[in-house]
């Protein structure tokens, strides 16, 4: 045993008790232009340029809007095939989704939500379909369980749980409850000082992407879907997928992270969707909840730093809608957030597409400060050192079977004892410092 190396390991471990990894950045925003449908070809109103910039085509937009934009986003993903290179779901995952998994496994909470007009490919982006292949969520889950398998082979323990909820007409339903039945269970949301609590939702432990797919298929069978003029498979509510990842590493590092994926129902125009009756009622609830989400996003973008600290948004800003309440923990807590805004490339939808692009621009102004939940379990480290001491004692008791001289074993044993005591003292001191800083 190299005492210098052991000392370095102890020092690094002790520092983790006083410091947490953090990320201070703006929300990452990607705009994805959906493919044209046959009758739209030749009526493009947007163009993409290098540097992830979206531009309007002046000759194709209504009078007075020729000077709108341009808008620059973190990622501009052209799937309209105008330039001959279509951004696939797999590429979308590589660009937008893969980093979320990396952050989640580092102990950060993460959130991805898809926003846009109905029929612009939100569900296709999140879940995928036969034509476009697996969506961002399923590709991420495939990577997650491959990473989990690799981690478990090195001695780590990883537990993954999932929930699937739907916000429909201002009611929250559990899409995983009562498996095999058509009846959906209503869920209650409670606002507590530390955030919003989801009460009564079924939580499923999952160990493979196939198991997740089976639960997602069940959720898809139960969620509200109807055909409209704009979309033959229109989601009539917002679907939120929540995953919890609990990690216990062999090095004593523990973390619990949450992943939220929100497949939002699209904003609808009564005139273009041609809905009546119950679907008109659904349209009203969808648009109203999206309006409150925009309001909450605007409030987040307006928060400022006071004396070096960011002012916390009030939970009252999220009480107006079940959707904003359900996403409240992700939007206001320690979450790294990516947003995909899906947009129609056609001139006939310019008005709603313009609204989506402005929403994306507003979201990009929001800065977040997320902290990793990863922390060292001192009891694991101390137990490991105690095992080393015990092993050396056993070798000292039978020196004839040892490969090293007795003097070396005695010295190593003494060094380990001193390091163990030093670590215990450092841990106590750093814990006190951390408590003092928390009080401040």
CSV table of C-alpha atoms in Angstrom, one decimal:
chain,number,residue,atom,x,y,z
A,1,UNK,CA,0.0,0.0,0.0
A,2,UNK,CA,1.4,3.4,-1.0
A,3,UNK,CA,0.7,5.7,1.9
A,4,UNK,CA,1.0,8.8,-0.3
A,5,UNK,CA,-1.6,7.5,-2.7
A,6,UNK,CA,-3.9,6.5,0.2
A,7,UNK,CA,-3.6,10.0,1.6
A,8,UNK,CA,-4.5,11.6,-1.7
A,9,UNK,CA,-7.6,9.4,-1.9
A,10,UNK,CA,-8.6,10.3,1.6
A,11,UNK,CA,-8.1,14.0,0.9
A,12,UNK,CA,-10.2,13.9,-2.3
A,13,UNK,CA,-12.9,12.0,-0.5
A,14,UNK,CA,-13.0,14.4,2.4
A,15,UNK,CA,-13.3,17.4,0.0
A,16,UNK,CA,-16.4,15.9,-1.5
A,17,UNK,CA,-18.1,16.2,1.9
A,18,UNK,CA,-17.6,20.0,1.8
A,19,UNK,CA,-18.1,20.6,-1.9
A,20,UNK,CA,-20.7,19.5,-4.4
A,21,UNK,CA,-20.4,19.5,-8.2
A,22,UNK,CA,-22.6,22.3,-9.7
A,23,UNK,CA,-23.6,23.6,-13.1
A,24,UNK,CA,-24.5,27.2,-13.7
A,25,UNK,CA,-25.8,27.7,-17.2
A,26,UNK,CA,-28.8,28.6,-19.3
A,27,UNK,CA,-31.5,26.1,-20.3
A,28,UNK,CA,-30.3,24.4,-23.5
A,29,UNK,CA,-32.8,25.0,-26.4
A,30,UNK,CA,-33.1,23.1,-29.6
A,31,UNK,CA,-35.5,24.0,-32.4
A,32,UNK,CA,-36.5,21.1,-34.7
A,33,UNK,CA,-38.2,21.8,-38.0
A,34,UNK,CA,-40.5,18.9,-38.9
A,35,UNK,CA,-40.7,17.4,-42.4
A,36,UNK,CA,-43.1,18.8,-44.9
A,37,UNK,CA,-46.4,17.0,-45.6
A,38,UNK,CA,-47.1,16.7,-49.4
A,39,UNK,CA,-49.5,19.7,-49.7
A,40,UNK,CA,-46.9,22.0,-48.0
A,41,UNK,CA,-44.0,21.4,-50.3
A,42,UNK,CA,-42.8,24.6,-51.9
A,43,UNK,CA,-44.3,26.8,-49.2
A,44,UNK,CA,-41.5,27.1,-46.7
A,45,UNK,CA,-41.4,30.1,-44.4
A,46,UNK,CA,-38.1,29.4,-42.5
A,47,UNK,CA,-34.5,28.8,-43.4
A,48,UNK,CA,-31.6,27.6,-41.3
A,49,UNK,CA,-28.1,29.1,-41.6
A,50,UNK,CA,-24.8,28.1,-40.1
A,51,UNK,CA,-24.4,28.8,-36.4
A,52,UNK,CA,-27.8,27.3,-35.4
A,53,UNK,CA,-29.7,30.3,-36.6
A,54,UNK,CA,-33.3,30.3,-37.8
A,55,UNK,CA,-34.4,32.9,-40.3
A,56,UNK,CA,-37.8,33.9,-41.9
A,57,UNK,CA,-38.2,33.9,-45.6
A,58,UNK,CA,-39.5,37.4,-46.1
A,59,UNK,CA,-41.5,36.6,-49.3
A,60,UNK,CA,-43.3,33.8,-47.6
A,61,UNK,CA,-44.6,35.5,-44.4
A,62,UNK,CA,-47.5,37.8,-43.8
A,63,UNK,CA,-47.0,41.5,-44.3
A,64,UNK,CA,-45.4,43.2,-41.3
A,65,UNK,CA,-43.5,40.1,-40.3
A,66,UNK,CA,-40.7,40.2,-42.8
A,67,UNK,CA,-38.2,41.5,-40.3
A,68,UNK,CA,-38.9,38.9,-37.6
A,69,UNK,CA,-35.9,37.2,-36.2
A,70,UNK,CA,-33.3,35.9,-36.9
A,71,UNK,CA,-33.1,33.7,-33.8
A,72,UNK,CA,-30.0,31.9,-32.6
A,73,UNK,CA,-30.5,28.7,-30.5
A,74,UNK,CA,-28.2,26.1,-29.0
A,75,UNK,CA,-29.2,23.7,-31.7
A,76,UNK,CA,-31.1,24.2,-34.9
A,77,UNK,CA,-32.2,20.8,-36.2
A,78,UNK,CA,-33.6,20.7,-39.7
A,79,UNK,CA,-35.7,17.6,-40.4
A,80,UNK,CA,-37.7,19.2,-43.3
A,81,UNK,CA,-35.3,17.7,-45.9
A,82,UNK,CA,-35.0,21.1,-47.7
A,83,UNK,CA,-31.2,20.9,-47.6
A,84,UNK,CA,-31.1,17.2,-48.4
A,85,UNK,CA,-29.8,16.3,-44.9
A,86,UNK,CA,-32.5,15.3,-42.4
A,87,UNK,CA,-31.8,15.3,-38.7
A,88,UNK,CA,-33.0,11.9,-37.5
A,89,UNK,CA,-34.2,10.9,-34.0
A,90,UNK,CA,-30.8,9.2,-33.4
A,91,UNK,CA,-29.0,12.4,-34.3
A,92,UNK,CA,-31.4,14.4,-32.2
A,93,UNK,CA,-30.6,12.1,-29.2
A,94,UNK,CA,-26.8,12.5,-29.8
A,95,UNK,CA,-27.2,16.3,-29.9
A,96,UNK,CA,-29.8,16.9,-27.2
A,97,UNK,CA,-30.3,13.8,-25.1
A,98,UNK,CA,-27.0,12.1,-24.4
A,99,UNK,CA,-25.6,14.8,-22.2
A,100,UNK,CA,-28.7,14.6,-20.0
A,101,UNK,CA,-27.9,10.9,-19.2
A,102,UNK,CA,-24.3,11.8,-18.4
A,103,UNK,CA,-25.4,14.5,-16.0
A,104,UNK,CA,-28.0,12.2,-14.4
A,105,UNK,CA,-25.4,9.6,-13.7
A,106,UNK,CA,-23.3,12.3,-12.1
A,107,UNK,CA,-26.1,12.9,-9.6
A,108,UNK,CA,-27.8,15.9,-11.3
A,109,UNK,CA,-31.6,16.1,-11.8
A,110,UNK,CA,-32.4,16.5,-15.5
A,111,UNK,CA,-35.5,17.5,-17.5
A,112,UNK,CA,-36.3,17.4,-21.2
A,113,UNK,CA,-39.6,18.7,-22.5
A,114,UNK,CA,-40.9,19.0,-26.0
A,115,UNK,CA,-43.0,22.0,-26.9
A,116,UNK,CA,-44.8,23.0,-30.1
A,117,UNK,CA,-47.9,23.3,-32.2
A,118,UNK,CA,-50.0,20.1,-32.6
A,119,UNK,CA,-48.8,17.9,-35.4
A,120,UNK,CA,-45.2,19.2,-35.3
A,121,UNK,CA,-43.6,15.9,-34.1
A,122,UNK,CA,-43.3,16.2,-30.4
A,123,UNK,CA,-44.3,12.6,-29.6
A,124,UNK,CA,-42.3,11.4,-32.6
A,125,UNK,CA,-39.2,13.1,-31.1
A,126,UNK,CA,-39.7,11.8,-27.6
A,127,UNK,CA,-41.0,8.3,-28.2
A,128,UNK,CA,-40.4,7.7,-31.9
A,129,UNK,CA,-42.5,5.7,-34.4
A,130,UNK,CA,-42.1,3.0,-37.1
A,131,UNK,CA,-41.0,5.5,-39.8
A,132,UNK,CA,-38.6,7.5,-37.7
A,133,UNK,CA,-37.3,4.9,-35.3
A,134,UNK,CA,-36.9,5.1,-31.6
A,135,UNK,CA,-37.2,8.6,-30.0
A,136,UNK,CA,-34.9,10.4,-27.6
A,137,UNK,CA,-36.4,8.8,-24.5
A,138,UNK,CA,-36.1,5.2,-25.6
A,139,UNK,CA,-32.6,5.8,-27.0
A,140,UNK,CA,-31.5,7.3,-23.7
A,141,UNK,CA,-33.0,4.4,-21.7
A,142,UNK,CA,-31.1,1.9,-23.9
A,143,UNK,CA,-27.9,3.8,-23.1
A,144,UNK,CA,-28.8,4.0,-19.4
A,145,UNK,CA,-29.2,0.3,-18.9
A,146,UNK,CA,-26.0,-0.4,-20.8
A,147,UNK,CA,-24.2,2.0,-18.5
A,148,UNK,CA,-25.9,0.4,-15.5
A,149,UNK,CA,-24.7,-3.0,-16.6
A,150,UNK,CA,-21.1,-1.7,-16.9
A,151,UNK,CA,-21.3,-0.1,-13.4
A,152,UNK,CA,-22.7,-3.2,-11.7
A,153,UNK,CA,-19.8,-5.2,-13.1
A,154,UNK,CA,-17.4,-3.0,-11.2
A,155,UNK,CA,-19.3,-3.5,-7.9
A,156,UNK,CA,-21.7,-0.5,-8.0
A,157,UNK,CA,-25.4,-0.9,-7.2
A,158,UNK,CA,-27.9,1.0,-9.3
A,159,UNK,CA,-31.7,1.1,-8.9
A,160,UNK,CA,-34.0,2.6,-11.5
A,161,UNK,CA,-37.7,3.5,-10.9
A,162,UNK,CA,-40.3,5.1,-13.2
A,163,UNK,CA,-43.7,6.8,-13.2
A,164,UNK,CA,-45.9,7.9,-16.1
A,165,UNK,CA,-48.5,10.6,-15.5
A,166,UNK,CA,-50.9,12.4,-17.7
A,167,UNK,CA,-52.5,15.9,-17.3
A,168,UNK,CA,-55.9,15.8,-19.0
A,169,UNK,CA,-58.5,18.6,-18.6
A,170,UNK,CA,-56.7,19.8,-15.4
A,171,UNK,CA,-56.8,16.3,-13.8
A,172,UNK,CA,-53.7,14.2,-13.2
A,173,UNK,CA,-53.9,10.5,-14.0
A,174,UNK,CA,-51.5,7.6,-13.3
A,175,UNK,CA,-50.9,5.7,-16.5
A,176,UNK,CA,-49.1,2.8,-14.8
A,177,UNK,CA,-51.8,2.0,-12.2
A,178,UNK,CA,-54.3,-0.8,-12.7
A,179,UNK,CA,-52.2,-2.6,-15.3
A,180,UNK,CA,-54.4,-4.3,-17.9
A,181,UNK,CA,-57.5,-2.2,-17.1
A,182,UNK,CA,-58.9,0.8,-18.9
A,183,UNK,CA,-59.6,2.7,-15.7
A,184,UNK,CA,-57.1,5.4,-14.9
A,185,UNK,CA,-56.3,6.4,-11.3
A,186,UNK,CA,-56.4,10.1,-10.4
A,187,UNK,CA,-53.4,11.6,-8.6
A,188,UNK,CA,-53.1,14.4,-6.1
A,189,UNK,CA,-50.4,17.0,-6.1
A,190,UNK,CA,-49.5,18.6,-2.8
A,191,UNK,CA,-47.5,21.8,-2.5
A,192,UNK,CA,-45.0,21.6,0.4
A,193,UNK,CA,-42.3,23.9,1.6
A,194,UNK,CA,-39.7,21.9,-0.3
A,195,UNK,CA,-41.6,21.6,-3.5
A,196,UNK,CA,-44.5,19.6,-5.0
A,197,UNK,CA,-45.3,16.1,-3.8
A,198,UNK,CA,-47.0,13.5,-6.1
A,199,UNK,CA,-49.3,11.4,-3.9
A,200,UNK,CA,-50.6,8.0,-4.9
A,201,UNK,CA,-48.7,7.4,-8.1
A,202,UNK,CA,-47.6,3.9,-9.0
A,203,UNK,CA,-43.8,3.5,-9.0
A,204,UNK,CA,-42.3,0.7,-11.0
A,205,UNK,CA,-38.8,-0.7,-10.6
A,206,UNK,CA,-37.3,-1.3,-14.0
A,207,UNK,CA,-34.2,-3.3,-14.9
A,208,UNK,CA,-34.2,-3.1,-18.7
A,209,UNK,CA,-35.2,-1.0,-21.6
A,210,UNK,CA,-37.7,-3.7,-22.7
A,211,UNK,CA,-39.4,-3.4,-19.3
A,212,UNK,CA,-39.6,0.4,-19.7
A,213,UNK,CA,-41.0,-0.1,-23.2
A,214,UNK,CA,-43.7,-2.4,-21.9
A,215,UNK,CA,-44.8,0.2,-19.4
A,216,UNK,CA,-44.6,3.0,-22.0
A,217,UNK,CA,-46.8,0.9,-24.3
A,218,UNK,CA,-49.3,0.5,-21.4
A,219,UNK,CA,-49.3,4.3,-20.8
A,220,UNK,CA,-49.9,4.9,-24.5
A,221,UNK,CA,-52.9,2.7,-24.5
A,222,UNK,CA,-54.4,4.5,-21.6
A,223,UNK,CA,-53.6,8.2,-22.4
A,224,UNK,CA,-56.2,10.3,-24.2
A,225,UNK,CA,-55.7,10.4,-28.0
A,226,UNK,CA,-58.0,11.6,-30.8
A,227,UNK,CA,-57.9,12.4,-34.5
A,228,UNK,CA,-58.0,16.1,-35.5
A,229,UNK,CA,-57.7,17.9,-38.8
A,230,UNK,CA,-54.0,18.7,-38.0
A,231,UNK,CA,-53.0,15.3,-36.5
A,232,UNK,CA,-54.6,11.8,-36.8
A,233,UNK,CA,-52.9,10.8,-33.5
A,234,UNK,CA,-53.3,14.0,-31.4
A,235,UNK,CA,-52.5,13.8,-27.7
A,236,UNK,CA,-55.3,15.4,-25.8
A,237,UNK,CA,-53.3,15.7,-22.6
A,238,UNK,CA,-49.7,16.2,-21.5
A,239,UNK,CA,-47.6,13.1,-20.6
A,240,UNK,CA,-44.8,13.2,-18.1
A,241,UNK,CA,-42.3,10.4,-17.7
A,242,UNK,CA,-40.4,10.4,-14.4
A,243,UNK,CA,-37.3,8.2,-13.6
A,244,UNK,CA,-35.4,8.0,-10.4
A,245,UNK,CA,-31.8,6.6,-10.4
A,246,UNK,CA,-30.3,5.6,-7.1
A,247,UNK,CA,-26.5,4.8,-7.1
A,248,UNK,CA,-24.3,3.2,-4.5
A,249,UNK,CA,-20.7,3.1,-5.8
A,250,UNK,CA,-18.1,0.7,-4.4
A,251,UNK,CA,-16.0,3.8,-3.6
A,252,UNK,CA,-18.7,5.0,-1.1
A,253,UNK,CA,-20.2,7.6,-3.4
A,254,UNK,CA,-24.0,7.7,-3.2
A,255,UNK,CA,-26.4,9.7,-5.4
A,256,UNK,CA,-30.1,10.0,-6.2
A,257,UNK,CA,-31.1,11.8,-9.4
A,258,UNK,CA,-34.5,12.4,-11.1
A,259,UNK,CA,-35.1,12.5,-14.9
A,260,UNK,CA,-38.3,14.2,-16.2
A,261,UNK,CA,-39.4,13.8,-19.8
A,262,UNK,CA,-42.5,15.8,-20.8
A,263,UNK,CA,-44.3,15.2,-24.0
A,264,UNK,CA,-46.6,18.2,-24.1
A,265,UNK,CA,-49.8,18.3,-26.0
A,266,UNK,CA,-49.5,20.9,-28.8
A,267,UNK,CA,-51.0,24.3,-28.9
A,268,UNK,CA,-54.1,24.3,-31.0
A,269,UNK,CA,-56.0,26.8,-33.1
A,270,UNK,CA,-59.8,26.2,-33.2
A,271,UNK,CA,-60.0,27.3,-36.9
A,272,UNK,CA,-57.2,25.1,-38.2
A,273,UNK,CA,-58.0,22.0,-36.1
A,274,UNK,CA,-61.7,22.1,-36.8
A,275,UNK,CA,-62.6,20.5,-33.5
A,276,UNK,CA,-66.0,20.6,-31.8
A,277,UNK,CA,-67.7,19.1,-28.7
A,278,UNK,CA,-65.4,17.3,-26.3
A,279,UNK,CA,-62.3,18.0,-28.4
A,280,UNK,CA,-63.1,21.7,-28.2
A,281,UNK,CA,-63.2,21.4,-24.4
A,282,UNK,CA,-59.8,19.6,-24.5
A,283,UNK,CA,-58.4,22.3,-26.8
A,284,UNK,CA,-59.4,24.9,-24.2
A,285,UNK,CA,-57.7,23.1,-21.4
A,286,UNK,CA,-54.5,22.4,-23.4
A,287,UNK,CA,-54.1,26.0,-24.5
A,288,UNK,CA,-54.8,27.3,-21.1
A,289,UNK,CA,-52.2,25.0,-19.4
A,290,UNK,CA,-49.6,26.0,-22.1
A,291,UNK,CA,-50.4,29.7,-21.4
A,292,UNK,CA,-49.7,29.2,-17.7
A,293,UNK,CA,-46.5,27.3,-18.6
A,294,UNK,CA,-45.4,30.3,-20.7
A,295,UNK,CA,-46.2,32.5,-17.8
A,296,UNK,CA,-44.2,30.4,-15.4
A,297,UNK,CA,-41.3,30.4,-17.9
A,298,UNK,CA,-41.5,34.2,-18.2
A,299,UNK,CA,-41.3,34.5,-14.4
A,300,UNK,CA,-38.2,32.2,-14.3
A,301,UNK,CA,-36.6,34.2,-17.0
A,302,UNK,CA,-37.2,37.4,-15.0
A,303,UNK,CA,-35.5,36.2,-11.8
A,304,UNK,CA,-32.4,38.1,-11.0
A,305,UNK,CA,-29.4,37.7,-8.7
A,306,UNK,CA,-29.4,39.7,-5.5
A,307,UNK,CA,-26.1,39.9,-3.6
A,308,UNK,CA,-24.7,37.2,-5.8
A,309,UNK,CA,-27.6,34.8,-5.2
A,310,UNK,CA,-30.4,34.0,-7.6
A,311,UNK,CA,-33.9,35.0,-6.3
A,312,UNK,CA,-36.1,31.9,-6.0
A,313,UNK,CA,-39.4,32.0,-8.0
A,314,UNK,CA,-42.5,31.8,-5.9
A,315,UNK,CA,-44.5,28.5,-6.0
A,316,UNK,CA,-47.6,30.6,-6.4
A,317,UNK,CA,-46.5,31.2,-10.0
A,318,UNK,CA,-46.9,27.5,-10.6
A,319,UNK,CA,-50.3,26.9,-8.9
A,320,UNK,CA,-52.4,28.0,-11.8
A,321,UNK,CA,-52.2,24.7,-13.7
A,322,UNK,CA,-51.6,21.0,-12.9
A,323,UNK,CA,-49.0,20.9,-15.6
A,324,UNK,CA,-46.9,23.7,-14.1
A,325,UNK,CA,-47.3,22.1,-10.7
A,326,UNK,CA,-46.1,18.7,-12.0
A,327,UNK,CA,-43.1,20.3,-13.7
A,328,UNK,CA,-42.4,22.7,-10.8
A,329,UNK,CA,-39.7,20.6,-9.1
A,330,UNK,CA,-37.9,20.2,-12.4
A,331,UNK,CA,-38.1,23.8,-13.4
A,332,UNK,CA,-37.3,25.4,-10.0
A,333,UNK,CA,-35.1,22.9,-8.4
A,334,UNK,CA,-31.6,21.5,-9.0
A,335,UNK,CA,-32.3,20.4,-12.6
A,336,UNK,CA,-30.4,20.7,-15.8
A,337,UNK,CA,-33.0,21.3,-18.5
A,338,UNK,CA,-33.0,20.8,-22.2
A,339,UNK,CA,-36.0,21.9,-24.4
A,340,UNK,CA,-36.9,20.8,-27.9
A,341,UNK,CA,-39.3,23.2,-29.7
A,342,UNK,CA,-40.9,21.5,-32.7
A,343,UNK,CA,-41.9,23.8,-35.5
A,344,UNK,CA,-43.8,23.5,-38.8
A,345,UNK,CA,-41.8,24.7,-41.8
A,346,UNK,CA,-44.9,25.6,-43.8
A,347,UNK,CA,-46.1,29.2,-44.4
A,348,UNK,CA,-49.7,28.3,-43.5
A,349,UNK,CA,-48.7,27.7,-39.9
A,350,UNK,CA,-46.4,30.8,-39.6
A,351,UNK,CA,-48.4,32.4,-36.8
A,352,UNK,CA,-48.2,29.4,-34.4
A,353,UNK,CA,-44.6,28.6,-35.4
A,354,UNK,CA,-43.6,32.2,-34.7
A,355,UNK,CA,-45.2,31.9,-31.3
A,356,UNK,CA,-43.2,28.7,-30.6
A,357,UNK,CA,-39.9,30.3,-31.7
A,358,UNK,CA,-40.5,33.3,-29.4
A,359,UNK,CA,-41.3,30.9,-26.6
A,360,UNK,CA,-38.0,29.1,-27.3
A,361,UNK,CA,-36.2,32.5,-27.2
A,362,UNK,CA,-37.7,33.2,-23.8
A,363,UNK,CA,-36.7,29.9,-22.4
A,364,UNK,CA,-33.1,30.4,-23.5
A,365,UNK,CA,-32.9,33.4,-21.2
A,366,UNK,CA,-33.4,31.3,-18.1
A,367,UNK,CA,-30.3,30.6,-16.1
A,368,UNK,CA,-30.2,27.6,-13.7
A,369,UNK,CA,-27.8,26.6,-11.0
A,370,UNK,CA,-28.0,22.8,-10.5
A,371,UNK,CA,-26.1,20.8,-7.8
A,372,UNK,CA,-25.2,17.2,-7.9
A,373,UNK,CA,-26.6,15.0,-5.2
A,374,UNK,CA,-23.5,12.8,-5.3
A,375,UNK,CA,-22.0,12.5,-1.8
A,376,UNK,CA,-19.5,10.2,-0.1
A,377,UNK,CA,-20.7,7.8,2.5
A,378,UNK,CA,-18.0,8.1,5.2
A,379,UNK,CA,-19.1,4.8,6.8
A,380,UNK,CA,-18.1,2.9,3.6
A,381,UNK,CA,-14.7,4.5,3.4
A,382,UNK,CA,-14.1,3.9,7.1
A,383,UNK,CA,-15.2,0.3,6.8
A,384,UNK,CA,-12.8,-0.2,3.9
A,385,UNK,CA,-9.9,1.2,5.9
A,386,UNK,CA,-10.9,-1.0,8.9
A,387,UNK,CA,-10.9,-4.1,6.6
A,388,UNK,CA,-7.3,-3.1,5.4
A,389,UNK,CA,-6.2,-2.9,9.1
A,390,UNK,CA,-7.8,-6.3,9.8
A,391,UNK,CA,-6.1,-7.9,6.8
A,392,UNK,CA,-2.7,-6.6,7.9
A,393,UNK,CA,-3.3,-7.9,11.4
A,394,UNK,CA,-4.0,-11.3,10.0
A,395,UNK,CA,-0.8,-11.2,8.0
A,396,UNK,CA,1.2,-10.2,11.0
A,397,UNK,CA,-0.3,-13.1,13.0
A,398,UNK,CA,1.1,-15.5,10.3
A,399,UNK,CA,4.3,-13.9,9.0
A,400,UNK,CA,5.6,-17.1,7.5
A,401,UNK,CA,2.8,-16.9,4.8
A,402,UNK,CA,3.3,-13.2,4.0
A,403,UNK,CA,5.3,-12.1,0.9
A,404,UNK,CA,6.6,-9.0,2.7
A,405,UNK,CA,8.8,-8.6,5.8
A,406,UNK,CA,7.1,-8.2,9.2
A,407,UNK,CA,8.6,-4.7,9.7
A,408,UNK,CA,6.9,-3.5,6.5
A,409,UNK,CA,3.5,-5.0,7.6
A,410,UNK,CA,3.8,-3.3,11.0
A,411,UNK,CA,4.7,0.0,9.4
A,412,UNK,CA,1.8,-0.2,6.9
A,413,UNK,CA,-0.6,-1.2,9.7
A,414,UNK,CA,0.4,1.9,11.8
A,415,UNK,CA,0.1,4.2,8.7
A,416,UNK,CA,-3.4,2.9,8.0
A,417,UNK,CA,-4.4,3.4,11.6
A,418,UNK,CA,-3.1,7.0,11.5
A,419,UNK,CA,-4.9,7.7,8.2
A,420,UNK,CA,-8.1,6.2,9.5
A,421,UNK,CA,-8.0,8.4,12.6
A,422,UNK,CA,-7.1,11.4,10.4
A,423,UNK,CA,-10.0,10.8,8.1
A,424,UNK,CA,-12.5,10.5,11.0
A,425,UNK,CA,-11.3,13.8,12.4
A,426,UNK,CA,-11.4,15.5,8.9
A,427,UNK,CA,-14.9,14.2,8.3
A,428,UNK,CA,-16.2,15.6,11.6
A,429,UNK,CA,-14.6,19.0,10.9
A,430,UNK,CA,-15.9,19.2,7.4
A,431,UNK,CA,-19.4,18.1,8.5
A,432,UNK,CA,-19.4,21.0,11.0
A,433,UNK,CA,-18.2,23.5,8.3
A,434,UNK,CA,-20.9,22.2,6.0
A,435,UNK,CA,-23.6,22.7,8.6
A,436,UNK,CA,-22.4,26.2,9.3
A,437,UNK,CA,-22.5,27.1,5.6
A,438,UNK,CA,-26.0,25.7,5.3
A,439,UNK,CA,-27.2,27.9,8.1
A,440,UNK,CA,-25.7,30.9,6.4
